[in-house]
Short mmCIF file of C-alpha atoms in Angstrom, two decimals:
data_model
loop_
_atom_site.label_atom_id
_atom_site.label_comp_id
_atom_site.label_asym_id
_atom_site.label_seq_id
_atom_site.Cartn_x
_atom_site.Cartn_y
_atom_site.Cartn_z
CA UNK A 562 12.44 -28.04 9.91
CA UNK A 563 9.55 -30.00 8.08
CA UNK A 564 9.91 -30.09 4.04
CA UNK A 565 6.59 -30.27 2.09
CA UNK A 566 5.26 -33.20 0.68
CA UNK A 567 7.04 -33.78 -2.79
CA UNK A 568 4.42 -32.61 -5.35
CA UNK A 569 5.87 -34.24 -8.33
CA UNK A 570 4.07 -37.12 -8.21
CA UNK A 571 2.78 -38.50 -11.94
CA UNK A 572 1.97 -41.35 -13.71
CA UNK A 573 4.59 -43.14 -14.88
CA UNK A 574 5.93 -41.76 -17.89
CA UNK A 575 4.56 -38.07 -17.84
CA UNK A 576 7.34 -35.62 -17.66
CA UNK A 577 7.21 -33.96 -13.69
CA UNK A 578 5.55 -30.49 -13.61
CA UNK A 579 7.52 -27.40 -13.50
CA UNK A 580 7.17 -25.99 -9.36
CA UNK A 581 7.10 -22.20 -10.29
CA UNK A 582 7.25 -20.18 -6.80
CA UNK A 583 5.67 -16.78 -6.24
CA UNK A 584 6.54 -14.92 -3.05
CA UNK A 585 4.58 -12.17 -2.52
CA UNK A 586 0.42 -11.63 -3.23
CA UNK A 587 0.46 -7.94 -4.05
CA UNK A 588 0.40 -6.04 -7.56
CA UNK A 589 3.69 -8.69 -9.27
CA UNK A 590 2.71 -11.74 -7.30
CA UNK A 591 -1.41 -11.37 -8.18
CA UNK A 592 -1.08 -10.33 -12.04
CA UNK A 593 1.69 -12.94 -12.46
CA UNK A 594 0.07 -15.85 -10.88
CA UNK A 595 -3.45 -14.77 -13.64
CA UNK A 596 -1.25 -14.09 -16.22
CA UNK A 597 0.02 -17.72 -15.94
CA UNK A 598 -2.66 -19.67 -14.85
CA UNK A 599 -3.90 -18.48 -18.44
CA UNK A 600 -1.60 -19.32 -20.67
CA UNK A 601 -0.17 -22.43 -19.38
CA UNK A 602 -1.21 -25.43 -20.86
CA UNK A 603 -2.81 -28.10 -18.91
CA UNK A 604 -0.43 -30.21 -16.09
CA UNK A 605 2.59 -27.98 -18.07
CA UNK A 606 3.72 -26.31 -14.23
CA UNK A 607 2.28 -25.90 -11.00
CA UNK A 608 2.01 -22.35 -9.26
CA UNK A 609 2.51 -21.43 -5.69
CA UNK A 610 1.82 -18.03 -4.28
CA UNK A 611 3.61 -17.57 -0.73
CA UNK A 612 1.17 -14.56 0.78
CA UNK A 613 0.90 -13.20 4.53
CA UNK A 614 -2.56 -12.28 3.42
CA UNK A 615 -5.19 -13.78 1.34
CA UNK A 616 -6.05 -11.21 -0.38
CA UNK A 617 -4.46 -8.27 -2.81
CA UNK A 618 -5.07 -4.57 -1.59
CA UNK A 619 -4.94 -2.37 -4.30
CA UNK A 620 -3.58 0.55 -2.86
CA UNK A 621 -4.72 3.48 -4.56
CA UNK A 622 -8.00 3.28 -2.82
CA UNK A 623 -7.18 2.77 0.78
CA UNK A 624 -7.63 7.35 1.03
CA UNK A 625 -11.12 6.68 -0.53
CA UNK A 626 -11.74 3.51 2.21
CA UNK A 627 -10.49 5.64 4.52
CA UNK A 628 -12.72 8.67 3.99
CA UNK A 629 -15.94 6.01 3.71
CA UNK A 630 -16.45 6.43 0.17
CA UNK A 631 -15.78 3.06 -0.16
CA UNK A 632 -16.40 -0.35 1.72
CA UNK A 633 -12.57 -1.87 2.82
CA UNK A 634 -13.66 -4.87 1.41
CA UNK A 635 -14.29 -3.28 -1.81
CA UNK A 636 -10.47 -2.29 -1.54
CA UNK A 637 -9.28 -5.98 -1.59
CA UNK A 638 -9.17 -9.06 -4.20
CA UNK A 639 -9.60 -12.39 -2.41
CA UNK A 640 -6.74 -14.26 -4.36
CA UNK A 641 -8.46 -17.65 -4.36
CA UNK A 642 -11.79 -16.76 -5.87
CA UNK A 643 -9.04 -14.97 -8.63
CA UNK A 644 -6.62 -17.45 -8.48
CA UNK A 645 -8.57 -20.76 -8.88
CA UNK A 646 -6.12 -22.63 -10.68
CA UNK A 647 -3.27 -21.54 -8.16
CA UNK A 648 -2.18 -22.77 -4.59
CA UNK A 649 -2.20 -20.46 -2.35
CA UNK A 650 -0.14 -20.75 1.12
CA UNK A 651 -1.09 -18.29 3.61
CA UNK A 652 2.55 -17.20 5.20
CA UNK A 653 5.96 -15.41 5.64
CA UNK A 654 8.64 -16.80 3.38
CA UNK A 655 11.76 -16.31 6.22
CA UNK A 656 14.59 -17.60 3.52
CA UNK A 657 15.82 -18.30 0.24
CA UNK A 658 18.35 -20.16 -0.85
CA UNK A 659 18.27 -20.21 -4.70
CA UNK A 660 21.16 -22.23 -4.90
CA UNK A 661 19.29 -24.95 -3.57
CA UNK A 662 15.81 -23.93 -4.87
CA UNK A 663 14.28 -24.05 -1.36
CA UNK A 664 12.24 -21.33 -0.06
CA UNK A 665 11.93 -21.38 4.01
CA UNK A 666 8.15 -20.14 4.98
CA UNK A 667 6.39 -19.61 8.22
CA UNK A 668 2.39 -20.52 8.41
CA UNK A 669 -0.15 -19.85 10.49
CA UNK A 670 -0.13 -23.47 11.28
CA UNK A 671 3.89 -23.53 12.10
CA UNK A 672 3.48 -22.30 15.37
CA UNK A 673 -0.23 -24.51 16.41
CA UNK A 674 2.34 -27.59 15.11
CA UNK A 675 5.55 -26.65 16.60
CA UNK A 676 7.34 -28.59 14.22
CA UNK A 677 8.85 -25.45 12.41
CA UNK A 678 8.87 -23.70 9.50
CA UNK A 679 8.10 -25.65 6.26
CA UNK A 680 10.84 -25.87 2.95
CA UNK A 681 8.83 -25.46 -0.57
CA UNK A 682 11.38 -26.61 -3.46
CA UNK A 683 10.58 -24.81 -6.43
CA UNK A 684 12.00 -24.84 -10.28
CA UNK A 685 11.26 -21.15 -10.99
CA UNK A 686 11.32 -18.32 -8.53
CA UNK A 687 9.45 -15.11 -8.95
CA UNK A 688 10.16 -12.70 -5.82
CA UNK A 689 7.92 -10.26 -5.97
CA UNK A 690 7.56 -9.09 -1.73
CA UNK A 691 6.58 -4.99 -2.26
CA UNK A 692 8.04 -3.17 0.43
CA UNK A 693 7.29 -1.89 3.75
CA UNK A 694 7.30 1.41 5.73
CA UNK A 695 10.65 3.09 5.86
CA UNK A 696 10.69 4.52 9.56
CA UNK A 697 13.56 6.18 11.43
CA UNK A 698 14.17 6.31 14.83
CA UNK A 699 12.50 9.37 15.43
CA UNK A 700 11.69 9.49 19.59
CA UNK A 701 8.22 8.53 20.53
CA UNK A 702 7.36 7.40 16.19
CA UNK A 703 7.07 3.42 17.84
CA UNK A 704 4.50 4.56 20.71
CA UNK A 705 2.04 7.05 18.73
CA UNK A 706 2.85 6.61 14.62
CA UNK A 707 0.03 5.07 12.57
CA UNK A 708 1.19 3.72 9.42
CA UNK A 709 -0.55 3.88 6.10
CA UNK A 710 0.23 1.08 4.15
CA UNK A 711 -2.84 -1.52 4.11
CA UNK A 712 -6.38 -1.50 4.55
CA UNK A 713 -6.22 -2.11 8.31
CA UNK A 714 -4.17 0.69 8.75
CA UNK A 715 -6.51 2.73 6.54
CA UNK A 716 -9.47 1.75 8.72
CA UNK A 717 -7.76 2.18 11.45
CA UNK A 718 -6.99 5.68 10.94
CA UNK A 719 -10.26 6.53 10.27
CA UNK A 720 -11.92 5.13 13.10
CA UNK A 721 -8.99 7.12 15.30
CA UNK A 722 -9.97 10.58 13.73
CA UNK A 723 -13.91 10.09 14.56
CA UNK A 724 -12.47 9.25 18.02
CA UNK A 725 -10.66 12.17 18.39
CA UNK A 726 -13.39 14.15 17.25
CA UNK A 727 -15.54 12.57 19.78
CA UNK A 728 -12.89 13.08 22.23
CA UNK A 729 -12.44 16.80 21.74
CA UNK A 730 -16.45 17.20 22.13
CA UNK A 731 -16.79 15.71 25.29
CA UNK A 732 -13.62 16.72 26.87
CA UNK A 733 -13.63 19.47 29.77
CA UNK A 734 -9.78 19.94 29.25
CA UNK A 735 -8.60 22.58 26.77
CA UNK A 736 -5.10 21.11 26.17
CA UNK A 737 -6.76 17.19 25.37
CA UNK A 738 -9.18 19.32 23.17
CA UNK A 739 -6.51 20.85 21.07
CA UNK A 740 -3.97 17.71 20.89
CA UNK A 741 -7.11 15.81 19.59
CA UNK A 742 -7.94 18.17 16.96
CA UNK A 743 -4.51 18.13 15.69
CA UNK A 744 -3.04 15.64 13.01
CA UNK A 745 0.12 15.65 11.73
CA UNK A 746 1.06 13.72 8.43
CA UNK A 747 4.76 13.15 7.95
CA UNK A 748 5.42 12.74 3.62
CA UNK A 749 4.39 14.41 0.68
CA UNK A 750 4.08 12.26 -1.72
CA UNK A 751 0.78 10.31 -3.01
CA UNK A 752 0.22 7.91 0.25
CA UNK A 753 0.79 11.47 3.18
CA UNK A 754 -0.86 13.93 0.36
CA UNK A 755 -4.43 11.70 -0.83
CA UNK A 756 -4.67 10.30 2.98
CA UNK A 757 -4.72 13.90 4.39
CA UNK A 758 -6.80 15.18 1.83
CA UNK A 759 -9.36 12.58 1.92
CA UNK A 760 -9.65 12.52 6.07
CA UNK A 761 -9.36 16.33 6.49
CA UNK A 762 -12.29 16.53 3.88
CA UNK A 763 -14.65 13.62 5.80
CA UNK A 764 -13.62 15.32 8.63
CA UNK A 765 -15.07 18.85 7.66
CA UNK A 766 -18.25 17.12 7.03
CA UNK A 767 -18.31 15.04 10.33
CA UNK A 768 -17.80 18.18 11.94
CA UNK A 769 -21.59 19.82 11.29
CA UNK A 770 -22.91 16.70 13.20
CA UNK A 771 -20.58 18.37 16.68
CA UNK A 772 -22.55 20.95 18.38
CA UNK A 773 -19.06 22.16 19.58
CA UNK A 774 -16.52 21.42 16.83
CA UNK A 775 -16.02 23.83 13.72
CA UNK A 776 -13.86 22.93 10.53
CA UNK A 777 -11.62 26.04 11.93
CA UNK A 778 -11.22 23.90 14.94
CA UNK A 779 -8.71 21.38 13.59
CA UNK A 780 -5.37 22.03 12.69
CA UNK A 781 -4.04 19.37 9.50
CA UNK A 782 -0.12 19.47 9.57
CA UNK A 783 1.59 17.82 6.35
CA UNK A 784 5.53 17.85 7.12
CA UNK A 785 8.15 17.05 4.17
CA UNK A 786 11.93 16.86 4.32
CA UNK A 787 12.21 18.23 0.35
CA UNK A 788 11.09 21.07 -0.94
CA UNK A 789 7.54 20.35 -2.74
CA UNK A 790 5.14 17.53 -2.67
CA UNK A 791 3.97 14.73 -5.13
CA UNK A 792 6.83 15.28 -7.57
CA UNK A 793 5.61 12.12 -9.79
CA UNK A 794 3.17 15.20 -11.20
CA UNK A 795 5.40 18.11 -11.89
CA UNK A 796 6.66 21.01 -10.89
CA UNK A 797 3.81 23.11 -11.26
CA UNK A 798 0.80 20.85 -10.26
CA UNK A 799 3.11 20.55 -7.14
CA UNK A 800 3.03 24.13 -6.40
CA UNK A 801 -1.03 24.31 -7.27
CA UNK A 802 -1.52 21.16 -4.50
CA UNK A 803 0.52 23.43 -1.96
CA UNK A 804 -1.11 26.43 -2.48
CA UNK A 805 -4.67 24.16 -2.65
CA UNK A 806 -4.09 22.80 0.60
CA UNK A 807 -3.20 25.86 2.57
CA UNK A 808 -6.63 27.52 1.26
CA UNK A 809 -8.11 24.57 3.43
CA UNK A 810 -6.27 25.94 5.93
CA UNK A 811 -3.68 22.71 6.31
CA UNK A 812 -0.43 23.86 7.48
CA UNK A 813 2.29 22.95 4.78
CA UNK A 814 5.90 22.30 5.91
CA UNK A 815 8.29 21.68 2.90
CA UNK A 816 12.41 21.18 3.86
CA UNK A 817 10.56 20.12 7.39
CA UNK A 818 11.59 17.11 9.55
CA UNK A 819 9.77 15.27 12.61
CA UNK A 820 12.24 15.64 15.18
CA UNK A 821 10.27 13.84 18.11
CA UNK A 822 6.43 12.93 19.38
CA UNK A 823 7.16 11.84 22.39
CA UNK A 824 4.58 12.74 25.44
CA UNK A 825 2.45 13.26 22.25
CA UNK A 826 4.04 16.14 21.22
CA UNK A 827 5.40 16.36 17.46
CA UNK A 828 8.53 18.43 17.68
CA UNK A 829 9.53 19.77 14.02
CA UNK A 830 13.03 20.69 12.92
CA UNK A 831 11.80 24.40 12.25
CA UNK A 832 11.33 24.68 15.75
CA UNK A 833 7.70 24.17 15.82
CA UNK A 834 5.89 22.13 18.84
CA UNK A 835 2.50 20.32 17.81
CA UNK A 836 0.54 18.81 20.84
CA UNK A 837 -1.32 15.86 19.19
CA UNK A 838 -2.46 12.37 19.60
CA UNK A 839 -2.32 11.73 15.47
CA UNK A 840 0.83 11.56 13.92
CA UNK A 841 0.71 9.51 10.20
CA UNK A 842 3.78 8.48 9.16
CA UNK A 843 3.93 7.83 5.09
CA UNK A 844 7.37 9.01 4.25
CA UNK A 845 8.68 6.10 2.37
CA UNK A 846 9.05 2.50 2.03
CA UNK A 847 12.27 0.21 2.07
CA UNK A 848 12.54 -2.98 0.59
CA UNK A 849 11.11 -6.13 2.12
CA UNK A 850 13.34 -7.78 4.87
CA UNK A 851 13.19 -11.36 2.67
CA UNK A 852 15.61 -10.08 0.02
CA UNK A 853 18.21 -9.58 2.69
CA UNK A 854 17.51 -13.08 3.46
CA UNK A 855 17.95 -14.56 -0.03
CA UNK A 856 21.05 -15.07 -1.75
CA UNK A 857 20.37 -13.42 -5.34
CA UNK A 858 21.80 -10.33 -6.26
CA UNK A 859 21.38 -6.44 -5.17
CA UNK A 860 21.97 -3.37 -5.71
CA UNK A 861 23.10 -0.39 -3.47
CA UNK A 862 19.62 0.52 -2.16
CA UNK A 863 18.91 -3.57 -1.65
CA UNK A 864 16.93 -4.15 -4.56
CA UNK A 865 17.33 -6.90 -6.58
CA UNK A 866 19.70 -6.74 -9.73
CA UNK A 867 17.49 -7.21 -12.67
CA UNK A 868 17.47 -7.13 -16.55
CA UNK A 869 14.85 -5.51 -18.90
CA UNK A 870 13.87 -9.26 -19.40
CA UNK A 871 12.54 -8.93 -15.71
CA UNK A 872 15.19 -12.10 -14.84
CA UNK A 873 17.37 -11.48 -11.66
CA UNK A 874 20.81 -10.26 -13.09
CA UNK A 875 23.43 -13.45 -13.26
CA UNK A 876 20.66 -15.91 -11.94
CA UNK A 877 19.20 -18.68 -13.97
CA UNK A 878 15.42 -19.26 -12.86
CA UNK A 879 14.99 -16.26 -10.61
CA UNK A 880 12.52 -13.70 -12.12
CA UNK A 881 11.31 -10.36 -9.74
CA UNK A 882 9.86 -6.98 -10.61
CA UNK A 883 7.79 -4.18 -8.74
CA UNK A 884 9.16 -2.16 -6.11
CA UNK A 885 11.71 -5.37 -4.99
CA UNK A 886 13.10 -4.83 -8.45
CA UNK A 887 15.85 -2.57 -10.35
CA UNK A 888 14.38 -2.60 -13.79
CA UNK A 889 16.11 -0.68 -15.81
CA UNK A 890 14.06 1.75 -18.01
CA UNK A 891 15.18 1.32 -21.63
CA UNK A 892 12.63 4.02 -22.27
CA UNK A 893 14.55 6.55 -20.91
CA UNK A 894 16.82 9.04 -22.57
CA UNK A 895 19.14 9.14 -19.94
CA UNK A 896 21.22 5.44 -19.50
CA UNK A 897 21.11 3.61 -16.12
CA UNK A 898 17.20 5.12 -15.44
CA UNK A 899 15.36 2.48 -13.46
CA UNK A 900 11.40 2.15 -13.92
CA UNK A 901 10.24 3.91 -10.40
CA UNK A 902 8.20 1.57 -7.94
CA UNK A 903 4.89 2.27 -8.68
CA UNK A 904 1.57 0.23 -9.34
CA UNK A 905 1.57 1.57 -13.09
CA UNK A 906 5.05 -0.42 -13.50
CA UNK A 907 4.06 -3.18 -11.45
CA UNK A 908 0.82 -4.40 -13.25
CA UNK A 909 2.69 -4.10 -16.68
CA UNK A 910 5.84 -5.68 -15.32
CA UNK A 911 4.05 -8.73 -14.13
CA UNK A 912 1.97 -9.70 -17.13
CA UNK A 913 5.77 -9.37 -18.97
CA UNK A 914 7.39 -11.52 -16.56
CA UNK A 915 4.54 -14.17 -16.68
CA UNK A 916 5.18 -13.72 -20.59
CA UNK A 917 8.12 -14.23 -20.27
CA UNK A 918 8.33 -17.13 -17.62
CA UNK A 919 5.98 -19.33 -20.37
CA UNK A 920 8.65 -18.95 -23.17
CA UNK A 921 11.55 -19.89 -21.18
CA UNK A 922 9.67 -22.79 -20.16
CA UNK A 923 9.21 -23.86 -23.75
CA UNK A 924 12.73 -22.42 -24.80
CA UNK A 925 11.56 -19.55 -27.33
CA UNK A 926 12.65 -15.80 -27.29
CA UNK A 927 12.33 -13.49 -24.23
CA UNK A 928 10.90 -9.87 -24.85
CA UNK A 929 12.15 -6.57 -22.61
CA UNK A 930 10.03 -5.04 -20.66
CA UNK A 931 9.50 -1.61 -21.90
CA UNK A 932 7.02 0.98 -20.55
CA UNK A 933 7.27 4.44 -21.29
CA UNK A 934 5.64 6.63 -18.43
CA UNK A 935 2.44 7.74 -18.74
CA UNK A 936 1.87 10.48 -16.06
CA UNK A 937 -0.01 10.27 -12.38
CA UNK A 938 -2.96 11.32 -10.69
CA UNK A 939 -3.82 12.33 -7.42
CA UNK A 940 -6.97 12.97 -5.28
CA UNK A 941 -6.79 15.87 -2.83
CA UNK A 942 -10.70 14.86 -1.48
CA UNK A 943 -14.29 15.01 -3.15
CA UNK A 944 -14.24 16.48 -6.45
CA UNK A 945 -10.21 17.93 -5.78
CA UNK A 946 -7.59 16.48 -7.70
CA UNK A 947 -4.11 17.09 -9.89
CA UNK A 948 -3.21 15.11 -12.94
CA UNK A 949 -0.31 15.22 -15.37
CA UNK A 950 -0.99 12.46 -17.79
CA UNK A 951 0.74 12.92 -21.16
CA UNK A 952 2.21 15.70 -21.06
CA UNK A 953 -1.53 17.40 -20.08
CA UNK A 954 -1.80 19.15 -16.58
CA UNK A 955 -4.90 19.40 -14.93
CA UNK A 956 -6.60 20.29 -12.03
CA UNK A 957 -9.61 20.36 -9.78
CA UNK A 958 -12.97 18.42 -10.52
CA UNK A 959 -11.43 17.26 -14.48
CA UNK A 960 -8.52 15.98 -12.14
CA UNK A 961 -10.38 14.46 -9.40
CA UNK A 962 -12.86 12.59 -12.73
CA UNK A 963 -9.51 11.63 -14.23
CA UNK A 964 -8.76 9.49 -11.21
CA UNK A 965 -11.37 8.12 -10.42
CA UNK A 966 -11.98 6.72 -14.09
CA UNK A 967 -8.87 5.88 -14.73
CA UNK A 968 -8.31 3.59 -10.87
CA UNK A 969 -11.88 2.04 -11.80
CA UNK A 970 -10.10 1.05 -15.12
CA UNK A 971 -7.05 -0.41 -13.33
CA UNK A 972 -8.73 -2.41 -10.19
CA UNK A 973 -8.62 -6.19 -10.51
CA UNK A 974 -11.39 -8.01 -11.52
CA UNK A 975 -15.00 -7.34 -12.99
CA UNK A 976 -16.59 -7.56 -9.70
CA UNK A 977 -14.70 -5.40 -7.75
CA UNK A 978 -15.07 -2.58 -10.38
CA UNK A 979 -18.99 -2.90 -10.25
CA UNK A 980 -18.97 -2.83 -6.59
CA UNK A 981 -16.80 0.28 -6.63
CA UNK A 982 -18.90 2.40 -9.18
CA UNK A 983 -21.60 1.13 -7.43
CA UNK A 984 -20.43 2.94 -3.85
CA UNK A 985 -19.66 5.87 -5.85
CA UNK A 986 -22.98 6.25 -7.25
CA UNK A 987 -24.65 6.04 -4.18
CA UNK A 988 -22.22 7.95 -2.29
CA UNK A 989 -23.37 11.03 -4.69
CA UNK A 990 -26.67 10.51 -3.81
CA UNK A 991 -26.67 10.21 -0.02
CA UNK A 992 -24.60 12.40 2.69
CA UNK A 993 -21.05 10.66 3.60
CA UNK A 994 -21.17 8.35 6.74
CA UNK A 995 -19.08 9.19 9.65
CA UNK A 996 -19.36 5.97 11.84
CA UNK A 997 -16.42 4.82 13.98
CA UNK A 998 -16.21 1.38 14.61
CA UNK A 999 -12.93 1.56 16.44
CA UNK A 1000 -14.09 -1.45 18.99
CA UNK A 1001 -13.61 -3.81 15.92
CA UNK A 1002 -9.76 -3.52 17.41
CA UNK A 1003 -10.57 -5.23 20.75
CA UNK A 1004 -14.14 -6.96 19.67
CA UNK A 1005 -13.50 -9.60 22.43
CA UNK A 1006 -13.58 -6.26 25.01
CA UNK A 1007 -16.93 -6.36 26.25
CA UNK A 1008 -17.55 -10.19 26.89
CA UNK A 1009 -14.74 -10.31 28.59
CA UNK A 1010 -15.87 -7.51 31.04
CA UNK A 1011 -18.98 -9.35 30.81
CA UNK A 1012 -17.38 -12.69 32.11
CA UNK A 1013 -15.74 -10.52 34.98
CA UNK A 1014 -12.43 -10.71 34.02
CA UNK A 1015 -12.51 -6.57 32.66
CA UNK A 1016 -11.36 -5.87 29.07
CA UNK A 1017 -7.14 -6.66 28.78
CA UNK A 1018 -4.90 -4.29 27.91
CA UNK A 1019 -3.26 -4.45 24.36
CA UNK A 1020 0.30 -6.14 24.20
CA UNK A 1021 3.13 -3.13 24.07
CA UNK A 1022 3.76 -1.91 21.26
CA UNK A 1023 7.23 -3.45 19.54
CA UNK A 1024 10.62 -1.86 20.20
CA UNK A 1025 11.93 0.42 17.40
CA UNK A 1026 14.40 -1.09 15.00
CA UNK A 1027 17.13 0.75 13.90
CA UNK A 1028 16.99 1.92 10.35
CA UNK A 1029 18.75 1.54 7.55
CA UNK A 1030 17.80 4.51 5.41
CA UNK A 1031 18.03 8.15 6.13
CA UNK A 1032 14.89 10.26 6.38
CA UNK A 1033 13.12 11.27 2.66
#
């Protein structure tokens, strides 16, 4: 185990820094870090950001990225060019021990040293991980699932439905042809319903370029365990995106389970058999694995314990919010609500907590978070949409506007909102672009059948782990 330097150093006299330690780079962990690196005061505390990426995706775009309406890296916020007054640390935190104020973190330069992980002390923790996929052990979801979760992933499963496409059009076999033109999303709500909508729509216009593939060709499969999709708007804009859907011909399946894909075949729990070689899993997310390895508080469903002062319940110096966090909603009418785990909570969470953070440092009075919802939107492909935002429903084009104006409004940063409007303008002016660069994968696969060696085969995939969670 190697501990980092001691950054306390100061000249004699000057009262040491305050370490303040931010795991996670997402929504909590980005606004928190600017939120502070604002209104400190000069050499008042020093900010770390533990990240395994360098960069913040902002989610709500990775169905547009993934459709090609906008550039991936249009998607993402480098955090150092944000953060500039930050340091960042490119890693896994493995382990917290609060009591100690040590945080145990893996590099990318733990395993070139083989000296071991690295211990960061810190003064003030703010956890702030996000989650990660929920998955079950559903037979065959480890071999052929594609995940939807960040902007590889997103890419990813574009470039994989051009392939298929191309597949299906060259293919002498029948059987390939119809398992290629079949995808099968598993979860209704905002990640299963926008990613579906967007592909199947590029997909419909990629199709026109195939002198042997019509729209009516592909089957889209969206398969929920409840009984309607995107309940965050309503009852009734749920209904209008089911009955919007199946005019496009997608096969809904609400109170529906994936039972299996092995062999490449997506078994349902009506009884249904899909042959396919797509299967998107989006139905849920489950805490990160680091606050099972911390020793702060939880609750039932492994979230931390917190109060409406975003602090971790019981815990001096621990702050956390966003989806790792129970916040409980003081807004609501009913007691013991908890604000859902969602980016609209997140972003307002963090610039509370960061509020908060600064007056405990300089001992003055803490304010609860409080955030009554607003509503959601949702994109169902070009100019397609649902909204229920104050109390107003709407749908269609207004719906599809209404999100698109409103996510401009909300993506970080000045530059990254240009660049987006930018895309969008042009994209209404020229035809959509259906390239697949799926070789960006493997990009060392032709030199190396150039040096004679043939391409490699990519590593097996990793065993299943058992879950923890039933299926939602």
């Amino acid at each position: 185990m190697v501990k980092a330097a001691n950054t306390r150093g100061t000249a004699p006299g000057t009262p040491p820094r305050t370490r303040i330690l931010i795991i996670g780079g997402g929504y909590v962990g980005m606004y928190t870090a600017l939120r502070l690196q604002r209104k400190l005061r000069s050499g008042e505390a020093e900010v770390t950001v533990i990240t395994p990426e360098p960069y913040m995706t902002y989610q709500p775009f990775l169905p547009e990225a993934a459709a090609g309406s906008i550039s991936p890296r249009h998607v993402v916020v480098p955090l150092r060019r944000v953060l500039t007054e930050c340091r960042i640390v490119i890693g896994q935190a493995q382990r917290i021990d609060h009591a100690k104020r040590v945080a145990t973190v893996t590099t990318l330069a733990t395993a070139e040293e083989g000296a071991g992980d690295i211990e960061i002390a810190y003064d003030e923790l703010v956890l702030a991980p996000g989650s990660v996929s929920r998955t079950l052990p559903v037979p065959g979801l480890a071999d052929y699932g594609i995940g939807f979760k960040t902007v590889e992933e997103a890419i990813g499963l574009r470039n994989h439905v051009i392939e298929q496409m191309d597949i299906a059009s060259s293919t002498r076999d029948p059987a390939i042809r119809d398992a290629a033109l079949t995808f099968v999303f598993v979860g209704g709500g905002y990640a299963g319903v926008e990613a579906l909508g967007e592909l199947e729509d590029m997909a419909r216009f990629a199709a026109r370029y195939y002198h042997n593939i019509k729209p009516e060709d592909m089957k889209w499969v969206l398969v929920e365990a409840s009984d309607r999709i995107l309940p965050e708007v309503g009852p009734e804009m749920g209904v209008y995106t089911v009955r919007e859907l199946r005019r496009r011909n997608i096969d809904v399946r609400l109170e529906t389970r994936l039972e299996s894909c092995e062999n490449r075949v997506a078994v349902l729990s009506d009884g249904a058999r899909f042959p396919t070689r797509t299967v998107v899993w989006t139905a849920g997310v489950k805490p990160h694995p680091i606050l099972a390895a911390c020793d702060l508080p939880k609750n039932e469903r492994g979230r931390l314990a917190c109060t409406a002062f975003l602090t971790v319940e019981g815990v001096e110096h621990a702050w956390a919010a966003g989806d790792a966090a129970a916040v409980p909603d003081i807004t609501a009418a009913e007691p013991g609500r908890e604000c859902a785990p969602n980016a609209q909570h997140a972003v307002r969470q963090a610039r509370s907590l960061a509020d908060n953070l600064v007056a405990a440092l300089r001992d003055e009075v803490l304010t609860e978070y409080a955030h009554k919802y607003a509503g959601s939107v949702a994109s169902l492909g070009l100019h397609k949409g649902v909204a229920h935002v104050y109390g107003r429903k709407l749908k269609g084009y207004p719906a599809w506007l209404m999100h698109r104006a409103y996510h401009l409004s909300r993506v970080p940063t000045f530059n990254r909102k240009m660049r987006v409007l930018a895309e969008w303008t042009l994209s209404g002016l020229f035809k959509r672009e259906i390239v697949s660069l799926g070789s960006l994968e493997h990009p060392r696969a032709e030199f190396e059948l150039a040096a004679g060696g043939g391409p490699k085969d990519p590593p097996p995939p990793p065993a299943p782990q058992p879950p923890k969670d039933g299926q939602g």
